[in-house]
Amino acid sequence: MSEQGQANTSDETALNPNFQEKKGWNKTPSQELIVLAMAIACFLFFAVTLTGFASFGNLITMLRSIAVLGILSTGMAVVVIGRGLDLSQVSVMAISSAWVLTLMSSDMSLAVILLMGLGFALTVGILNGWIVAFIEIPPLFATLATGLVCFGFGRWVLLSGVHAYPPKEATDFLFLGQGLFFGLPMPVLTFLAVAIVIHLFLRRTTIGRHIYGLGDNLLAARLIGISVRPLIILTYMISATAAFIAGITTAATVASMNTEIVNSTLIFDVLLVVVLGGVSLSGGRGGIASVVVGAILIGILLNGMTILNINSDVQNIAKGVVLLAAIIVDRRLHPKDEETDKQGDH
């Protein structure tokens, strides 16, 4: 290889740790293909053994639930690829969308109301990123705290109750969750749009490659001139935006928002999708394709267990075991480098 070729490869690897120069056929199937095969196998098993699983109504319900889980997981994936974590996602999702529903009773236009809800979500995202990047509090504790603050502030100041409902005449808003476009539910199309946009952002833009570099080796990213702190804030803003979109999709689908969803296991389902799909908790690895197949697999499993009327505690045990196993495999495949396992400037 020429010196110029070596230089180009080196630069590409520095910007995007996932870059690998192709040398022949890779005979090992990717994690996405393995998880997709598992999803297909689970679907066929449930379709044959469970009455009603393959019915049109249940498939639509399952697609809607997969869509919301997938939207949240795409945002979480961006943060995790940058070696972060966002436990405030469900709080942002619930409060921002519930506030939107509350404001819809006013005289403001829907566009202005949606922008206000998005602004609230972005404020929490910026706060998360600033705390992690500048104060250097570990993301686990920072986002757990901001999630509690977001939930408490929203319930105390912005909302008048646990539930929020849109006006009956808000047909345009409800179409975002209940409508069909070319035979596909709107939430599914929203999920696909979000997944495609974030995939192209991560894989085809310089900033996206910088996020991979940030997650793979923060010190090296700083040495080659990447603005690490603004980049960290950006990842949390993307996560908050995904949470807002998921909240609006959920609220439009069921024509309400129950803020008690914060106390559910949804955030752990999101982490399960991200890790199971192959996004490494060590940062710098994985992609949106992983999230899509992971969301499909978990969505099918949750739907099947619900039809089987499996006790929620048993479901939580099963999800916990799968999540723990996925984390152990991730740690085996991608062990941390203690020399570069740092989150902020020193």
CSV table of C-alpha atoms in Angstrom, one decimal:
chain,number,residue,atom,x,y,z
A,1,MET,CA,0.0,0.0,0.0
A,2,SER,CA,1.3,3.5,-0.8
A,3,GLU,CA,2.1,6.1,1.9
A,4,GLN,CA,-1.0,8.1,0.7
A,5,GLY,CA,-3.2,5.1,1.1
A,6,GLN,CA,-1.8,4.3,4.5
A,7,ALA,CA,-2.4,7.9,5.6
A,8,ASN,CA,-6.0,7.9,4.4
A,9,THR,CA,-6.7,4.6,6.2
A,10,SER,CA,-5.1,6.0,9.4
A,11,ASP,CA,-7.2,9.2,9.2
A,12,GLU,CA,-10.4,7.2,8.6
A,13,THR,CA,-9.6,4.9,11.5
A,14,ALA,CA,-8.9,7.9,13.8
A,15,LEU,CA,-12.2,9.5,12.9
A,16,ASN,CA,-14.3,6.3,12.9
A,17,PRO,CA,-13.0,3.3,15.0
A,18,ASN,CA,-15.6,1.1,13.2
A,19,PHE,CA,-13.8,1.6,9.9
A,20,GLN,CA,-12.1,-1.6,8.8
A,21,GLU,CA,-10.2,-2.0,5.5
A,22,LYS,CA,-12.0,-4.8,3.6
A,23,LYS,CA,-9.7,-7.7,3.0
A,24,GLY,CA,-11.6,-10.6,1.5
A,25,TRP,CA,-14.8,-12.1,2.7
A,26,ASN,CA,-15.8,-12.0,6.4
A,27,LYS,CA,-17.1,-15.5,7.1
A,28,THR,CA,-18.4,-14.6,10.7
A,29,PRO,CA,-22.0,-13.4,10.7
A,30,SER,CA,-22.6,-10.0,12.2
A,31,GLN,CA,-24.4,-9.6,15.5
A,32,GLU,CA,-27.2,-7.9,13.6
A,33,LEU,CA,-27.8,-11.0,11.5
A,34,ILE,CA,-27.7,-13.2,14.5
A,35,VAL,CA,-30.2,-11.1,16.4
A,36,LEU,CA,-32.4,-10.8,13.3
A,37,ALA,CA,-32.4,-14.6,12.9
A,38,MET,CA,-33.4,-15.0,16.6
A,39,ALA,CA,-36.3,-12.5,16.0
A,40,ILE,CA,-37.5,-14.4,13.0
A,41,ALA,CA,-37.3,-17.7,14.9
A,42,CYS,CA,-39.2,-16.2,17.9
A,43,PHE,CA,-41.9,-14.8,15.6
A,44,LEU,CA,-42.4,-18.1,13.8
A,45,PHE,CA,-42.6,-20.0,17.1
A,46,PHE,CA,-45.2,-17.6,18.6
A,47,ALA,CA,-47.1,-17.5,15.4
A,48,VAL,CA,-47.5,-21.3,15.4
A,49,THR,CA,-48.0,-21.9,19.1
A,50,LEU,CA,-50.0,-18.8,20.2
A,51,THR,CA,-53.6,-18.2,19.1
A,52,GLY,CA,-54.0,-14.6,17.9
A,53,PHE,CA,-50.3,-13.7,17.8
A,54,ALA,CA,-50.3,-13.5,14.0
A,55,SER,CA,-53.6,-11.7,13.8
A,56,PHE,CA,-53.7,-8.4,12.0
A,57,GLY,CA,-54.7,-6.5,15.1
A,58,ASN,CA,-52.0,-7.9,17.3
A,59,LEU,CA,-49.3,-7.3,14.6
A,60,ILE,CA,-50.3,-3.7,14.4
A,61,THR,CA,-50.2,-3.4,18.2
A,62,MET,CA,-46.8,-5.1,18.2
A,63,LEU,CA,-45.5,-2.8,15.5
A,64,ARG,CA,-46.6,0.3,17.4
A,65,SER,CA,-44.9,-0.9,20.6
A,66,ILE,CA,-41.7,-1.8,18.7
A,67,ALA,CA,-41.7,1.7,17.1
A,68,VAL,CA,-41.8,3.6,20.4
A,69,LEU,CA,-39.1,1.3,21.9
A,70,GLY,CA,-37.0,1.7,18.8
A,71,ILE,CA,-37.2,5.5,18.7
A,72,LEU,CA,-36.0,5.7,22.3
A,73,SER,CA,-33.3,3.2,21.6
A,74,THR,CA,-31.9,5.1,18.7
A,75,GLY,CA,-31.4,8.1,20.9
A,76,MET,CA,-29.8,6.0,23.6
A,77,ALA,CA,-27.5,4.3,21.1
A,78,VAL,CA,-26.0,7.7,20.1
A,79,VAL,CA,-25.2,8.4,23.8
A,80,VAL,CA,-23.8,4.9,24.5
A,81,ILE,CA,-21.7,5.0,21.3
A,82,GLY,CA,-20.1,8.2,22.8
A,83,ARG,CA,-19.5,6.2,26.0
A,84,GLY,CA,-22.4,7.8,27.9
A,85,LEU,CA,-25.7,6.8,29.4
A,86,ASP,CA,-29.1,8.5,29.6
A,87,LEU,CA,-31.4,7.3,32.4
A,88,SER,CA,-33.5,10.5,32.1
A,89,GLN,CA,-35.0,9.4,28.8
A,90,VAL,CA,-38.4,8.1,30.0
A,91,SER,CA,-38.9,11.2,32.3
A,92,VAL,CA,-38.2,13.5,29.4
A,93,MET,CA,-40.6,11.4,27.2
A,94,ALA,CA,-43.4,11.5,29.7
A,95,ILE,CA,-43.2,15.1,30.9
A,96,SER,CA,-42.6,16.8,27.6
A,97,SER,CA,-45.4,14.9,25.8
A,98,ALA,CA,-47.8,15.3,28.7
A,99,TRP,CA,-47.1,19.1,28.7
A,100,VAL,CA,-47.8,19.2,25.0
A,101,LEU,CA,-51.2,17.5,25.6
A,102,THR,CA,-51.9,20.0,28.4
A,103,LEU,CA,-51.0,23.0,26.2
A,104,MET,CA,-53.3,21.8,23.5
A,105,SER,CA,-56.3,23.1,25.4
A,106,SER,CA,-55.0,26.6,24.9
A,107,ASP,CA,-55.3,28.9,21.9
A,108,MET,CA,-51.7,28.2,20.7
A,109,SER,CA,-51.1,26.5,17.4
A,110,LEU,CA,-50.0,22.8,17.4
A,111,ALA,CA,-46.7,23.8,15.8
A,112,VAL,CA,-45.8,26.2,18.6
A,113,ILE,CA,-46.9,23.7,21.3
A,114,LEU,CA,-44.7,21.0,19.8
A,115,LEU,CA,-41.7,23.4,19.6
A,116,MET,CA,-42.3,24.3,23.3
A,117,GLY,CA,-42.3,20.6,24.2
A,118,LEU,CA,-39.2,20.0,22.2
A,119,GLY,CA,-37.5,23.0,23.8
A,120,PHE,CA,-38.2,21.5,27.2
A,121,ALA,CA,-36.7,18.1,26.2
A,122,LEU,CA,-33.6,19.8,24.7
A,123,THR,CA,-33.2,21.8,27.9
A,124,VAL,CA,-32.9,18.6,29.9
A,125,GLY,CA,-30.6,17.1,27.2
A,126,ILE,CA,-28.3,20.1,27.4
A,127,LEU,CA,-28.3,20.0,31.2
A,128,ASN,CA,-27.3,16.3,31.1
A,129,GLY,CA,-24.5,16.9,28.6
A,130,TRP,CA,-23.2,20.0,30.5
A,131,ILE,CA,-23.1,18.1,33.8
A,132,VAL,CA,-21.3,15.1,32.3
A,133,ALA,CA,-18.9,17.2,30.1
A,134,PHE,CA,-18.0,20.1,32.4
A,135,ILE,CA,-18.7,19.0,36.0
A,136,GLU,CA,-17.6,15.4,35.0
A,137,ILE,CA,-20.2,13.6,37.1
A,138,PRO,CA,-20.5,10.0,35.8
A,139,PRO,CA,-23.5,9.7,33.3
A,140,LEU,CA,-25.2,7.1,35.4
A,141,PHE,CA,-25.6,9.4,38.4
A,142,ALA,CA,-26.0,12.7,36.4
A,143,THR,CA,-28.9,11.5,34.3
A,144,LEU,CA,-30.6,9.6,37.1
A,145,ALA,CA,-30.6,12.9,39.1
A,146,THR,CA,-31.8,15.0,36.2
A,147,GLY,CA,-34.5,12.5,35.4
A,148,LEU,CA,-35.9,12.8,38.9
A,149,VAL,CA,-35.7,16.6,38.7
A,150,CYS,CA,-37.4,16.6,35.3
A,151,PHE,CA,-40.2,14.3,36.6
A,152,GLY,CA,-40.7,16.3,39.8
A,153,PHE,CA,-40.7,19.7,38.2
A,154,GLY,CA,-43.0,18.6,35.5
A,155,ARG,CA,-45.6,17.1,37.8
A,156,TRP,CA,-45.4,20.0,40.2
A,157,VAL,CA,-45.2,23.0,37.8
A,158,LEU,CA,-46.2,22.0,34.3
A,159,LEU,CA,-49.0,19.5,34.8
A,160,SER,CA,-52.2,19.3,36.8
A,161,GLY,CA,-52.4,15.6,37.3
A,162,VAL,CA,-50.9,12.1,36.6
A,163,HIS,CA,-52.7,11.8,33.2
A,164,ALA,CA,-52.9,14.2,30.3
A,165,TYR,CA,-55.3,14.0,27.4
A,166,PRO,CA,-55.6,15.8,24.0
A,167,PRO,CA,-58.8,17.6,23.0
A,168,LYS,CA,-61.2,15.4,21.1
A,169,GLU,CA,-60.9,17.6,18.0
A,170,ALA,CA,-57.1,17.1,17.8
A,171,THR,CA,-57.4,14.8,14.8
A,172,ASP,CA,-54.2,16.0,13.2
A,173,PHE,CA,-52.2,15.2,16.3
A,174,LEU,CA,-53.9,11.8,16.8
A,175,PHE,CA,-53.0,10.9,13.2
A,176,LEU,CA,-49.4,10.8,14.3
A,177,GLY,CA,-50.1,7.7,16.4
A,178,GLN,CA,-53.3,6.2,15.0
A,179,GLY,CA,-53.1,6.9,11.3
A,180,LEU,CA,-52.0,4.7,8.5
A,181,PHE,CA,-49.9,5.8,5.5
A,182,PHE,CA,-49.6,3.4,2.6
A,183,GLY,CA,-51.0,0.7,4.9
A,184,LEU,CA,-48.3,1.2,7.6
A,185,PRO,CA,-48.9,2.7,11.0
A,186,MET,CA,-47.5,6.2,11.4
A,187,PRO,CA,-45.4,5.2,14.5
A,188,VAL,CA,-43.6,2.6,12.3
A,189,LEU,CA,-42.9,5.2,9.7
A,190,THR,CA,-41.7,7.7,12.3
A,191,PHE,CA,-39.3,5.0,13.7
A,192,LEU,CA,-38.0,4.3,10.3
A,193,ALA,CA,-37.4,8.0,9.6
A,194,VAL,CA,-35.6,8.5,12.9
A,195,ALA,CA,-33.5,5.4,12.4
A,196,ILE,CA,-32.5,6.4,8.8
A,197,VAL,CA,-31.6,10.0,9.8
A,198,ILE,CA,-29.5,9.0,12.8
A,199,HIS,CA,-27.9,6.2,10.8
A,200,LEU,CA,-26.8,8.6,8.1
A,201,PHE,CA,-25.7,11.1,10.7
A,202,LEU,CA,-23.5,8.6,12.4
A,203,ARG,CA,-22.0,6.9,9.4
A,204,ARG,CA,-21.9,9.7,6.7
A,205,THR,CA,-21.0,12.9,8.6
A,206,THR,CA,-17.8,14.0,10.2
A,207,ILE,CA,-19.6,14.7,13.5
A,208,GLY,CA,-21.0,11.2,13.5
A,209,ARG,CA,-17.5,9.7,13.1
A,210,HIS,CA,-16.3,12.0,15.8
A,211,ILE,CA,-18.9,10.5,18.2
A,212,TYR,CA,-17.4,7.1,17.5
A,213,GLY,CA,-13.9,8.4,18.1
A,214,LEU,CA,-15.1,10.0,21.4
A,215,GLY,CA,-16.5,6.7,22.6
A,216,ASP,CA,-13.5,4.6,21.5
A,217,ASN,CA,-10.8,6.8,23.0
A,218,LEU,CA,-11.6,10.2,24.5
A,219,LEU,CA,-8.0,11.3,24.9
A,220,ALA,CA,-7.1,10.4,21.3
A,221,ALA,CA,-10.2,12.3,20.1
A,222,ARG,CA,-9.1,15.4,22.0
A,223,LEU,CA,-5.5,15.1,20.6
A,224,ILE,CA,-6.7,15.1,17.0
A,225,GLY,CA,-8.7,18.3,17.6
A,226,ILE,CA,-12.2,17.0,18.3
A,227,SER,CA,-14.2,19.4,20.5
A,228,VAL,CA,-15.1,16.8,23.1
A,229,ARG,CA,-17.3,18.7,25.5
A,230,PRO,CA,-19.7,20.2,22.9
A,231,LEU,CA,-19.9,16.7,21.3
A,232,ILE,CA,-20.9,15.1,24.6
A,233,ILE,CA,-23.7,17.8,24.9
A,234,LEU,CA,-24.8,17.1,21.4
A,235,THR,CA,-25.2,13.3,22.1
A,236,TYR,CA,-27.5,14.0,25.0
A,237,MET,CA,-29.5,16.5,23.0
A,238,ILE,CA,-30.1,13.8,20.3
A,239,SER,CA,-31.2,11.4,23.1
A,240,ALA,CA,-33.6,14.0,24.5
A,241,THR,CA,-35.0,14.7,21.0
A,242,ALA,CA,-35.6,11.0,20.5
A,243,ALA,CA,-37.4,10.8,23.8
A,244,PHE,CA,-39.7,13.7,22.8
A,245,ILE,CA,-40.5,12.1,19.5
A,246,ALA,CA,-41.3,8.7,21.3
A,247,GLY,CA,-43.5,10.6,23.8
A,248,ILE,CA,-45.5,12.3,21.1
A,249,THR,CA,-45.9,9.1,19.2
A,250,THR,CA,-47.1,7.3,22.4
A,251,ALA,CA,-49.5,10.1,23.4
A,252,ALA,CA,-51.0,10.2,19.9
A,253,THR,CA,-51.4,6.4,19.8
A,254,VAL,CA,-53.3,6.0,23.0
A,255,ALA,CA,-54.7,9.6,23.1
A,256,SER,CA,-53.2,10.2,26.6
A,257,MET,CA,-50.0,10.2,28.5
A,258,ASN,CA,-49.7,8.5,31.9
A,259,THR,CA,-46.6,10.0,33.6
A,260,GLU,CA,-46.4,7.0,35.9
A,261,ILE,CA,-44.7,5.3,32.9
A,262,VAL,CA,-41.5,6.7,34.5
A,263,ASN,CA,-41.9,4.0,37.2
A,264,SER,CA,-42.1,1.2,34.6
A,265,THR,CA,-39.2,-0.9,33.3
A,266,LEU,CA,-39.2,0.9,29.9
A,267,ILE,CA,-35.7,2.4,30.4
A,268,PHE,CA,-34.3,-1.1,31.0
A,269,ASP,CA,-36.1,-2.4,27.9
A,270,VAL,CA,-34.3,0.4,26.0
A,271,LEU,CA,-30.9,-0.6,27.4
A,272,LEU,CA,-31.7,-4.2,26.6
A,273,VAL,CA,-32.4,-3.3,23.0
A,274,VAL,CA,-29.2,-1.3,22.7
A,275,VAL,CA,-26.8,-3.8,24.3
A,276,LEU,CA,-28.5,-6.9,22.8
A,277,GLY,CA,-28.2,-5.3,19.4
A,278,GLY,CA,-24.5,-4.9,19.7
A,279,VAL,CA,-23.9,-1.3,20.8
A,280,SER,CA,-21.0,-1.7,23.2
A,281,LEU,CA,-21.3,0.0,26.6
A,282,SER,CA,-17.5,0.6,26.3
A,283,GLY,CA,-18.3,3.1,23.5
A,284,GLY,CA,-17.3,3.5,20.0
A,285,ARG,CA,-19.0,0.4,18.5
A,286,GLY,CA,-22.4,-0.5,17.1
A,287,GLY,CA,-24.9,1.2,14.9
A,288,ILE,CA,-28.6,1.9,14.3
A,289,ALA,CA,-29.0,-1.4,12.4
A,290,SER,CA,-28.2,-3.0,15.7
A,291,VAL,CA,-31.0,-1.0,17.4
A,292,VAL,CA,-33.6,-1.9,14.7
A,293,VAL,CA,-33.0,-5.6,15.0
A,294,GLY,CA,-32.8,-5.5,18.8
A,295,ALA,CA,-36.1,-3.6,19.0
A,296,ILE,CA,-37.7,-6.1,16.8
A,297,LEU,CA,-36.5,-9.1,18.9
A,298,ILE,CA,-37.5,-7.5,22.2
A,299,GLY,CA,-40.8,-6.3,20.9
A,300,ILE,CA,-41.7,-9.8,19.7
A,301,LEU,CA,-40.6,-11.4,23.0
A,302,LEU,CA,-42.6,-8.9,25.1
A,303,ASN,CA,-45.7,-9.3,23.0
A,304,GLY,CA,-45.5,-13.1,23.1
A,305,MET,CA,-45.0,-13.1,26.9
A,306,THR,CA,-48.0,-10.7,27.3
A,307,ILE,CA,-50.2,-13.0,25.2
A,308,LEU,CA,-49.0,-16.0,27.3
A,309,ASN,CA,-50.1,-13.9,30.4
A,310,ILE,CA,-46.7,-14.5,32.0
A,311,ASN,CA,-46.4,-12.8,35.4
A,312,SER,CA,-44.8,-9.4,35.1
A,313,ASP,CA,-42.2,-10.4,37.8
A,314,VAL,CA,-41.3,-13.4,35.7
A,315,GLN,CA,-41.0,-11.1,32.6
A,316,ASN,CA,-38.7,-8.8,34.6
A,317,ILE,CA,-36.5,-11.8,35.6
A,318,ALA,CA,-36.2,-12.9,32.0
A,319,LYS,CA,-35.3,-9.5,30.8
A,320,GLY,CA,-32.8,-9.0,33.6
A,321,VAL,CA,-31.1,-12.3,32.8
A,322,VAL,CA,-30.9,-11.4,29.1
A,323,LEU,CA,-29.6,-7.9,29.8
A,324,LEU,CA,-27.0,-9.3,32.3
A,325,ALA,CA,-25.9,-11.9,29.8
A,326,ALA,CA,-25.6,-9.3,27.0
A,327,ILE,CA,-23.5,-7.0,29.2
A,328,ILE,CA,-21.2,-9.9,30.1
A,329,VAL,CA,-20.7,-10.8,26.5
A,330,ASP,CA,-20.1,-7.1,25.7
A,331,ARG,CA,-17.4,-6.9,28.4
A,332,ARG,CA,-15.8,-10.1,27.1
A,333,LEU,CA,-15.7,-8.8,23.5
A,334,HIS,CA,-14.9,-5.2,24.3
A,335,PRO,CA,-12.9,-4.9,27.5
A,336,LYS,CA,-12.3,-1.4,28.9
A,337,ASP,CA,-9.0,0.3,28.4
A,338,GLU,CA,-8.2,1.7,31.8
A,339,GLU,CA,-5.8,4.3,30.2
A,340,THR,CA,-8.6,5.8,28.2
A,341,ASP,CA,-11.6,5.2,30.4
A,342,LYS,CA,-12.2,8.8,31.3
A,343,GLN,CA,-15.2,11.1,30.7
A,344,GLY,CA,-13.9,14.7,31.0
A,345,ASP,CA,-11.0,17.0,30.7
A,346,HIS,CA,-8.4,17.1,33.4
